[in-house]
Amino acid sequence: MLGVFSSSVMSPPEELAAAGQRTPSPKTTAAALVERFLEANPSAASARIGDHVWLAYTHHKESPLLPRHSRMCRSFAVKDEIFCLFEGALHNLGSLRQQYGLAKLANEAMLVIEAYKALRDRAPYPPDHMVGHLNGDFAFIVFDRSTSTVFVASDQVGKVPLYWGITADGYVAFADDAELLKGACGKSLASFPQGCFFSTAVGELRSYENPKNIITAVPANDEEIWGATFKVEGPAVLTAADRGARS
């Protein structure tokens, strides 16, 4: 999956911008990145939202023969100008459908949209609570067109890979393919930290496992493909999903 956002929607992370300046490397534009994704995945679906956002995904390499909870499914949904790309599987999807009043056929992307709407419309509702109730292996990208909000999160163990970087023209790109972003972002590239979320409404990267802990970016060595590694400092704190799994 791929999500690309202009600087008018999302400011590039300072740590990744600094990494690109410290060790210059070839980059391409956001449009070239999207075109490369579509060329590499002929069956991919894509959506351009206004002049500043691209979303794309493909079902390539998914195995329909495996049980649903054992495979990495990619899904896309749109409702009330909220767009969601989701990869992975939620183990508690059934109970969450009931909690949010969704039909039995609602997939993970639809569920995340409803959870995001609850977060947006029922303030103050901590973002870490919204993501902390998702039990499974996942990464998702949400774009709320009505508020120009970007909300991105990764599961607690990083079972579903997610990376982010900055293109040559200053767009912030998220993808599950590091090699795809490497060609477009150069050293302005990092692995999105597990157990964390980024929200433009909040304005920073945070841990939903440990919401009070500080996240620091450690500059990577020149020989690494990463420009920086994001780490959550401090002792671990159990989330609601952890407590439920262990009770």
mmCIF file of C-alpha atoms in Angstrom:
data_model
loop_
_atom_site.group_PDB
_atom_site.id
_atom_site.type_symbol
_atom_site.label_atom_id
_atom_site.label_comp_id
_atom_site.label_asym_id
_atom_site.label_seq_id
_atom_site.Cartn_x
_atom_site.Cartn_y
_atom_site.Cartn_z
ATOM 1 C CA MET A 1 0.000 0.000 0.000
ATOM 2 C CA LEU A 2 1.075 3.577 -0.593
ATOM 3 C CA GLY A 3 -0.020 6.948 0.769
ATOM 4 C CA VAL A 4 1.559 10.199 -0.422
ATOM 5 C CA PHE A 5 0.819 13.636 1.092
ATOM 6 C CA SER A 6 2.014 17.101 0.106
ATOM 7 C CA SER A 7 3.528 19.511 2.621
ATOM 8 C CA SER A 8 0.267 21.489 2.566
ATOM 9 C CA VAL A 9 -1.388 18.467 4.215
ATOM 10 C CA MET A 10 1.460 17.075 6.296
ATOM 11 C CA SER A 11 4.760 18.661 7.277
ATOM 12 C CA PRO A 12 7.783 16.413 6.594
ATOM 13 C CA PRO A 13 9.328 14.948 9.780
ATOM 14 C CA GLU A 14 12.325 17.098 10.739
ATOM 15 C CA GLU A 15 14.462 14.058 11.536
ATOM 16 C CA LEU A 16 13.997 12.573 8.079
ATOM 17 C CA ALA A 17 14.578 15.914 6.368
ATOM 18 C CA ALA A 18 17.831 16.323 8.332
ATOM 19 C CA ALA A 19 18.936 12.804 7.402
ATOM 20 C CA GLY A 20 18.458 13.578 3.721
ATOM 21 C CA GLN A 21 20.544 16.739 4.030
ATOM 22 C CA ARG A 22 23.265 14.981 6.020
ATOM 23 C CA THR A 23 23.740 12.225 3.472
ATOM 24 C CA PRO A 24 22.405 13.349 0.080
ATOM 25 C CA SER A 25 21.195 10.563 -2.189
ATOM 26 C CA PRO A 26 19.101 10.308 -5.361
ATOM 27 C CA LYS A 27 15.395 11.076 -5.019
ATOM 28 C CA THR A 28 12.351 11.206 -7.272
ATOM 29 C CA THR A 29 9.109 13.146 -7.143
ATOM 30 C CA ALA A 30 5.847 12.001 -5.568
ATOM 31 C CA ALA A 31 4.233 11.603 -8.986
ATOM 32 C CA ALA A 32 7.121 9.392 -10.141
ATOM 33 C CA LEU A 33 6.790 7.312 -6.963
ATOM 34 C CA VAL A 34 3.090 6.686 -7.565
ATOM 35 C CA GLU A 35 3.758 5.859 -11.220
ATOM 36 C CA ARG A 36 6.450 3.372 -10.213
ATOM 37 C CA PHE A 37 4.046 1.670 -7.797
ATOM 38 C CA LEU A 38 1.342 1.364 -10.453
ATOM 39 C CA GLU A 39 3.796 0.060 -13.060
ATOM 40 C CA ALA A 40 5.111 -2.589 -10.660
ATOM 41 C CA ASN A 41 1.557 -3.649 -9.743
ATOM 42 C CA PRO A 42 -0.635 -3.688 -12.879
ATOM 43 C CA SER A 43 -3.685 -4.733 -10.859
ATOM 44 C CA ALA A 44 -3.256 -1.916 -8.330
ATOM 45 C CA ALA A 45 -6.057 0.503 -7.523
ATOM 46 C CA SER A 46 -5.306 4.159 -6.864
ATOM 47 C CA ALA A 47 -7.103 7.361 -5.925
ATOM 48 C CA ARG A 48 -5.955 10.941 -6.225
ATOM 49 C CA ILE A 49 -7.684 13.175 -3.698
ATOM 50 C CA GLY A 50 -7.482 16.784 -4.776
ATOM 51 C CA ASP A 51 -4.043 17.997 -5.803
ATOM 52 C CA HIS A 52 -2.206 16.949 -2.676
ATOM 53 C CA VAL A 53 -2.918 13.282 -1.820
ATOM 54 C CA TRP A 54 -2.453 9.901 -3.517
ATOM 55 C CA LEU A 55 -3.558 6.543 -2.108
ATOM 56 C CA ALA A 56 -2.878 3.191 -3.801
ATOM 57 C CA TYR A 57 -2.899 -0.513 -2.981
ATOM 58 C CA THR A 58 -2.724 -3.935 -4.575
ATOM 59 C CA HIS A 59 -3.787 -7.464 -3.671
ATOM 60 C CA HIS A 60 -0.600 -8.829 -5.267
ATOM 61 C CA LYS A 61 1.051 -11.643 -3.246
ATOM 62 C CA GLU A 62 -1.968 -12.108 -0.997
ATOM 63 C CA SER A 63 -2.869 -15.780 -0.547
ATOM 64 C CA PRO A 64 -6.627 -16.446 -0.625
ATOM 65 C CA LEU A 65 -6.014 -20.075 0.410
ATOM 66 C CA LEU A 66 -4.870 -19.190 3.934
ATOM 67 C CA PRO A 67 -7.364 -18.516 6.743
ATOM 68 C CA ARG A 68 -8.219 -14.832 6.858
ATOM 69 C CA HIS A 69 -6.611 -14.267 10.272
ATOM 70 C CA SER A 70 -3.344 -15.818 9.025
ATOM 71 C CA ARG A 71 -2.799 -13.665 5.950
ATOM 72 C CA MET A 72 -1.965 -10.055 5.338
ATOM 73 C CA CYS A 73 -5.063 -8.649 3.636
ATOM 74 C CA ARG A 74 -5.133 -5.185 2.131
ATOM 75 C CA SER A 75 -8.392 -3.274 2.083
ATOM 76 C CA PHE A 76 -9.597 0.179 1.138
ATOM 77 C CA ALA A 77 -12.724 2.031 2.222
ATOM 78 C CA VAL A 78 -14.256 5.493 1.942
ATOM 79 C CA LYS A 79 -17.045 7.008 4.023
ATOM 80 C CA ASP A 80 -18.017 10.621 4.708
ATOM 81 C CA GLU A 81 -14.854 11.880 2.986
ATOM 82 C CA ILE A 82 -12.668 9.659 5.174
ATOM 83 C CA PHE A 83 -10.326 7.388 3.219
ATOM 84 C CA CYS A 84 -8.586 4.360 4.756
ATOM 85 C CA LEU A 85 -5.920 1.952 3.535
ATOM 86 C CA PHE A 86 -5.494 -1.065 5.824
ATOM 87 C CA GLU A 87 -3.092 -3.993 5.719
ATOM 88 C CA GLY A 88 -3.191 -6.952 8.087
ATOM 89 C CA ALA A 89 -5.944 -8.532 10.172
ATOM 90 C CA LEU A 90 -7.705 -7.684 13.445
ATOM 91 C CA HIS A 91 -8.271 -10.615 15.796
ATOM 92 C CA ASN A 92 -11.080 -8.779 17.600
ATOM 93 C CA LEU A 93 -12.830 -7.527 14.470
ATOM 94 C CA GLY A 94 -16.101 -9.250 15.445
ATOM 95 C CA SER A 95 -16.393 -7.563 18.838
ATOM 96 C CA LEU A 96 -15.344 -4.206 17.405
ATOM 97 C CA ARG A 97 -18.048 -4.465 14.731
ATOM 98 C CA GLN A 98 -20.605 -4.811 17.516
ATOM 99 C CA GLN A 99 -19.064 -1.961 19.491
ATOM 100 C CA TYR A 100 -19.287 0.421 16.532
ATOM 101 C CA GLY A 101 -22.613 -0.908 15.208
ATOM 102 C CA LEU A 102 -21.229 -2.244 11.924
ATOM 103 C CA ALA A 103 -22.567 -5.035 9.723
ATOM 104 C CA LYS A 104 -20.994 -8.504 9.865
ATOM 105 C CA LEU A 105 -19.388 -8.002 6.457
ATOM 106 C CA ALA A 106 -17.597 -4.774 7.428
ATOM 107 C CA ASN A 107 -13.858 -5.144 6.905
ATOM 108 C CA GLU A 108 -10.941 -3.673 8.856
ATOM 109 C CA ALA A 109 -10.736 -0.508 6.768
ATOM 110 C CA MET A 110 -14.413 0.235 7.472
ATOM 111 C CA LEU A 111 -13.857 -0.432 11.157
ATOM 112 C CA VAL A 112 -10.888 1.937 11.356
ATOM 113 C CA ILE A 113 -12.950 4.683 9.707
ATOM 114 C CA GLU A 114 -15.659 4.304 12.367
ATOM 115 C CA ALA A 115 -13.064 4.268 15.147
ATOM 116 C CA TYR A 116 -11.436 7.388 13.696
ATOM 117 C CA LYS A 117 -14.828 9.139 13.473
ATOM 118 C CA ALA A 118 -15.435 8.386 17.157
ATOM 119 C CA LEU A 119 -12.009 9.845 17.939
ATOM 120 C CA ARG A 120 -12.699 12.964 15.855
ATOM 121 C CA ASP A 121 -16.290 13.623 16.918
ATOM 122 C CA ARG A 122 -16.281 12.642 20.590
ATOM 123 C CA ALA A 123 -13.423 14.773 21.864
ATOM 124 C CA PRO A 124 -11.709 14.604 24.220
ATOM 125 C CA TYR A 125 -11.062 10.989 23.236
ATOM 126 C CA PRO A 126 -7.364 10.031 23.470
ATOM 127 C CA PRO A 127 -5.964 8.735 20.148
ATOM 128 C CA ASP A 128 -3.959 6.062 21.998
ATOM 129 C CA HIS A 129 -7.257 4.562 23.245
ATOM 130 C CA MET A 130 -8.576 4.285 19.700
ATOM 131 C CA VAL A 131 -5.551 2.411 18.381
ATOM 132 C CA GLY A 132 -4.898 0.526 21.612
ATOM 133 C CA HIS A 133 -8.232 -1.311 21.261
ATOM 134 C CA LEU A 134 -7.169 -2.802 17.919
ATOM 135 C CA ASN A 135 -5.891 -6.308 18.584
ATOM 136 C CA GLY A 136 -3.998 -7.866 15.682
ATOM 137 C CA ASP A 137 -1.290 -7.381 13.091
ATOM 138 C CA PHE A 138 -1.833 -4.198 11.133
ATOM 139 C CA ALA A 139 -0.760 -0.927 9.606
ATOM 140 C CA PHE A 140 -3.190 1.676 8.320
ATOM 141 C CA ILE A 141 -3.317 5.087 6.689
ATOM 142 C CA VAL A 142 -6.328 7.378 7.166
ATOM 143 C CA PHE A 143 -6.953 10.649 5.364
ATOM 144 C CA ASP A 144 -9.875 12.814 6.446
ATOM 145 C CA ARG A 145 -10.568 15.152 3.552
ATOM 146 C CA SER A 146 -13.035 17.284 5.522
ATOM 147 C CA THR A 147 -10.343 18.298 8.021
ATOM 148 C CA SER A 148 -7.182 17.529 5.956
ATOM 149 C CA THR A 149 -6.081 15.192 8.747
ATOM 150 C CA VAL A 150 -3.628 12.321 8.260
ATOM 151 C CA PHE A 151 -3.681 9.484 10.833
ATOM 152 C CA VAL A 152 -1.234 6.574 10.508
ATOM 153 C CA ALA A 153 -0.521 3.686 12.885
ATOM 154 C CA SER A 154 1.395 0.411 13.152
ATOM 155 C CA ASP A 155 0.767 -2.605 15.382
ATOM 156 C CA GLN A 156 2.626 -3.293 18.619
ATOM 157 C CA VAL A 157 5.163 -5.769 17.213
ATOM 158 C CA GLY A 158 5.563 -4.453 13.681
ATOM 159 C CA LYS A 159 4.205 -7.629 12.107
ATOM 160 C CA VAL A 160 3.007 -5.551 9.130
ATOM 161 C CA PRO A 161 5.940 -3.502 7.789
ATOM 162 C CA LEU A 162 5.456 0.227 7.369
ATOM 163 C CA TYR A 163 7.962 2.855 6.255
ATOM 164 C CA TRP A 164 7.905 6.607 5.707
ATOM 165 C CA GLY A 165 10.075 9.065 3.836
ATOM 166 C CA ILE A 166 10.276 12.365 1.987
ATOM 167 C CA THR A 167 10.264 12.601 -1.805
ATOM 168 C CA ALA A 168 12.314 15.011 -3.912
ATOM 169 C CA ASP A 169 9.448 17.520 -3.993
ATOM 170 C CA GLY A 170 8.789 17.392 -0.238
ATOM 171 C CA TYR A 171 5.843 14.981 -0.113
ATOM 172 C CA VAL A 172 5.634 12.576 2.839
ATOM 173 C CA ALA A 173 5.172 8.994 1.648
ATOM 174 C CA PHE A 174 4.099 5.882 3.605
ATOM 175 C CA ALA A 175 4.415 2.365 2.179
ATOM 176 C CA ASP A 176 4.798 -1.282 3.148
ATOM 177 C CA ASP A 177 7.717 -1.641 0.680
ATOM 178 C CA ALA A 178 11.064 -0.208 1.799
ATOM 179 C CA GLU A 179 12.685 -0.630 -1.613
ATOM 180 C CA LEU A 180 9.886 1.351 -3.250
ATOM 181 C CA LEU A 181 10.485 4.305 -0.946
ATOM 182 C CA LYS A 182 14.268 4.019 -1.056
ATOM 183 C CA GLY A 183 14.255 4.900 -4.735
ATOM 184 C CA ALA A 184 12.075 7.954 -4.150
ATOM 185 C CA CYS A 185 13.235 9.196 -0.747
ATOM 186 C CA GLY A 186 16.930 8.368 -0.569
ATOM 187 C CA LYS A 187 18.228 8.776 2.991
ATOM 188 C CA SER A 188 15.087 10.641 4.050
ATOM 189 C CA LEU A 189 13.666 7.245 4.956
ATOM 190 C CA ALA A 190 12.864 5.322 8.138
ATOM 191 C CA SER A 191 10.903 2.406 9.449
ATOM 192 C CA PHE A 192 7.685 3.609 11.065
ATOM 193 C CA PRO A 193 8.025 2.651 14.762
ATOM 194 C CA GLN A 194 5.864 -0.212 15.991
ATOM 195 C CA GLY A 195 3.173 0.519 18.544
ATOM 196 C CA CYS A 196 3.034 4.152 17.414
ATOM 197 C CA PHE A 197 0.753 6.536 15.558
ATOM 198 C CA PHE A 198 1.190 9.837 13.770
ATOM 199 C CA SER A 199 -1.645 12.332 13.564
ATOM 200 C CA THR A 200 -1.497 15.753 11.983
ATOM 201 C CA ALA A 201 -4.262 16.751 14.430
ATOM 202 C CA VAL A 202 -1.893 15.945 17.310
ATOM 203 C CA GLY A 203 1.095 17.234 15.376
ATOM 204 C CA GLU A 204 3.626 14.604 16.309
ATOM 205 C CA LEU A 205 4.583 10.948 16.464
ATOM 206 C CA ARG A 206 3.420 9.184 19.627
ATOM 207 C CA SER A 207 3.421 5.737 21.168
ATOM 208 C CA TYR A 208 -0.058 4.380 21.850
ATOM 209 C CA GLU A 209 1.471 1.594 23.945
ATOM 210 C CA ASN A 210 3.226 4.139 26.152
ATOM 211 C CA PRO A 211 1.591 7.532 25.437
ATOM 212 C CA LYS A 212 3.622 9.408 28.062
ATOM 213 C CA ASN A 213 6.980 8.190 26.790
ATOM 214 C CA ILE A 214 9.150 10.360 24.553
ATOM 215 C CA ILE A 215 10.054 9.185 21.039
ATOM 216 C CA THR A 216 13.564 10.027 19.865
ATOM 217 C CA ALA A 217 15.143 9.717 16.421
ATOM 218 C CA VAL A 218 18.625 8.213 16.350
ATOM 219 C CA PRO A 219 20.658 9.091 13.216
ATOM 220 C CA ALA A 220 21.589 5.955 11.315
ATOM 221 C CA ASN A 221 25.027 5.007 10.028
ATOM 222 C CA ASP A 222 25.854 6.031 6.478
ATOM 223 C CA GLU A 223 25.941 2.420 5.268
ATOM 224 C CA GLU A 224 22.330 1.799 6.380
ATOM 225 C CA ILE A 225 19.424 2.522 4.050
ATOM 226 C CA TRP A 226 17.682 4.364 6.902
ATOM 227 C CA GLY A 227 18.267 7.998 7.668
ATOM 228 C CA ALA A 228 17.101 7.585 11.267
ATOM 229 C CA THR A 229 15.609 5.066 13.684
ATOM 230 C CA PHE A 230 12.708 6.133 15.889
ATOM 231 C CA LYS A 231 12.729 4.699 19.408
ATOM 232 C CA VAL A 232 10.273 4.925 22.306
ATOM 233 C CA GLU A 233 12.066 5.809 25.536
ATOM 234 C CA GLY A 234 11.137 4.692 29.046
ATOM 235 C CA PRO A 235 9.453 1.619 30.604
ATOM 236 C CA ALA A 236 6.658 -0.184 28.806
ATOM 237 C CA VAL A 237 3.029 0.272 29.836
ATOM 238 C CA LEU A 238 0.285 -2.224 29.001
ATOM 239 C CA THR A 239 -2.418 -1.069 26.588
ATOM 240 C CA ALA A 240 -6.080 -2.020 26.852
ATOM 241 C CA ALA A 241 -5.502 -4.680 24.170
ATOM 242 C CA ASP A 242 -2.578 -6.120 26.167
ATOM 243 C CA ARG A 243 -4.583 -6.255 29.379
ATOM 244 C CA GLY A 244 -7.495 -7.904 27.626
ATOM 245 C CA ALA A 245 -5.249 -10.526 26.019
ATOM 246 C CA ARG A 246 -3.613 -11.397 29.321
ATOM 247 C CA SER A 247 -6.685 -11.436 31.572
#
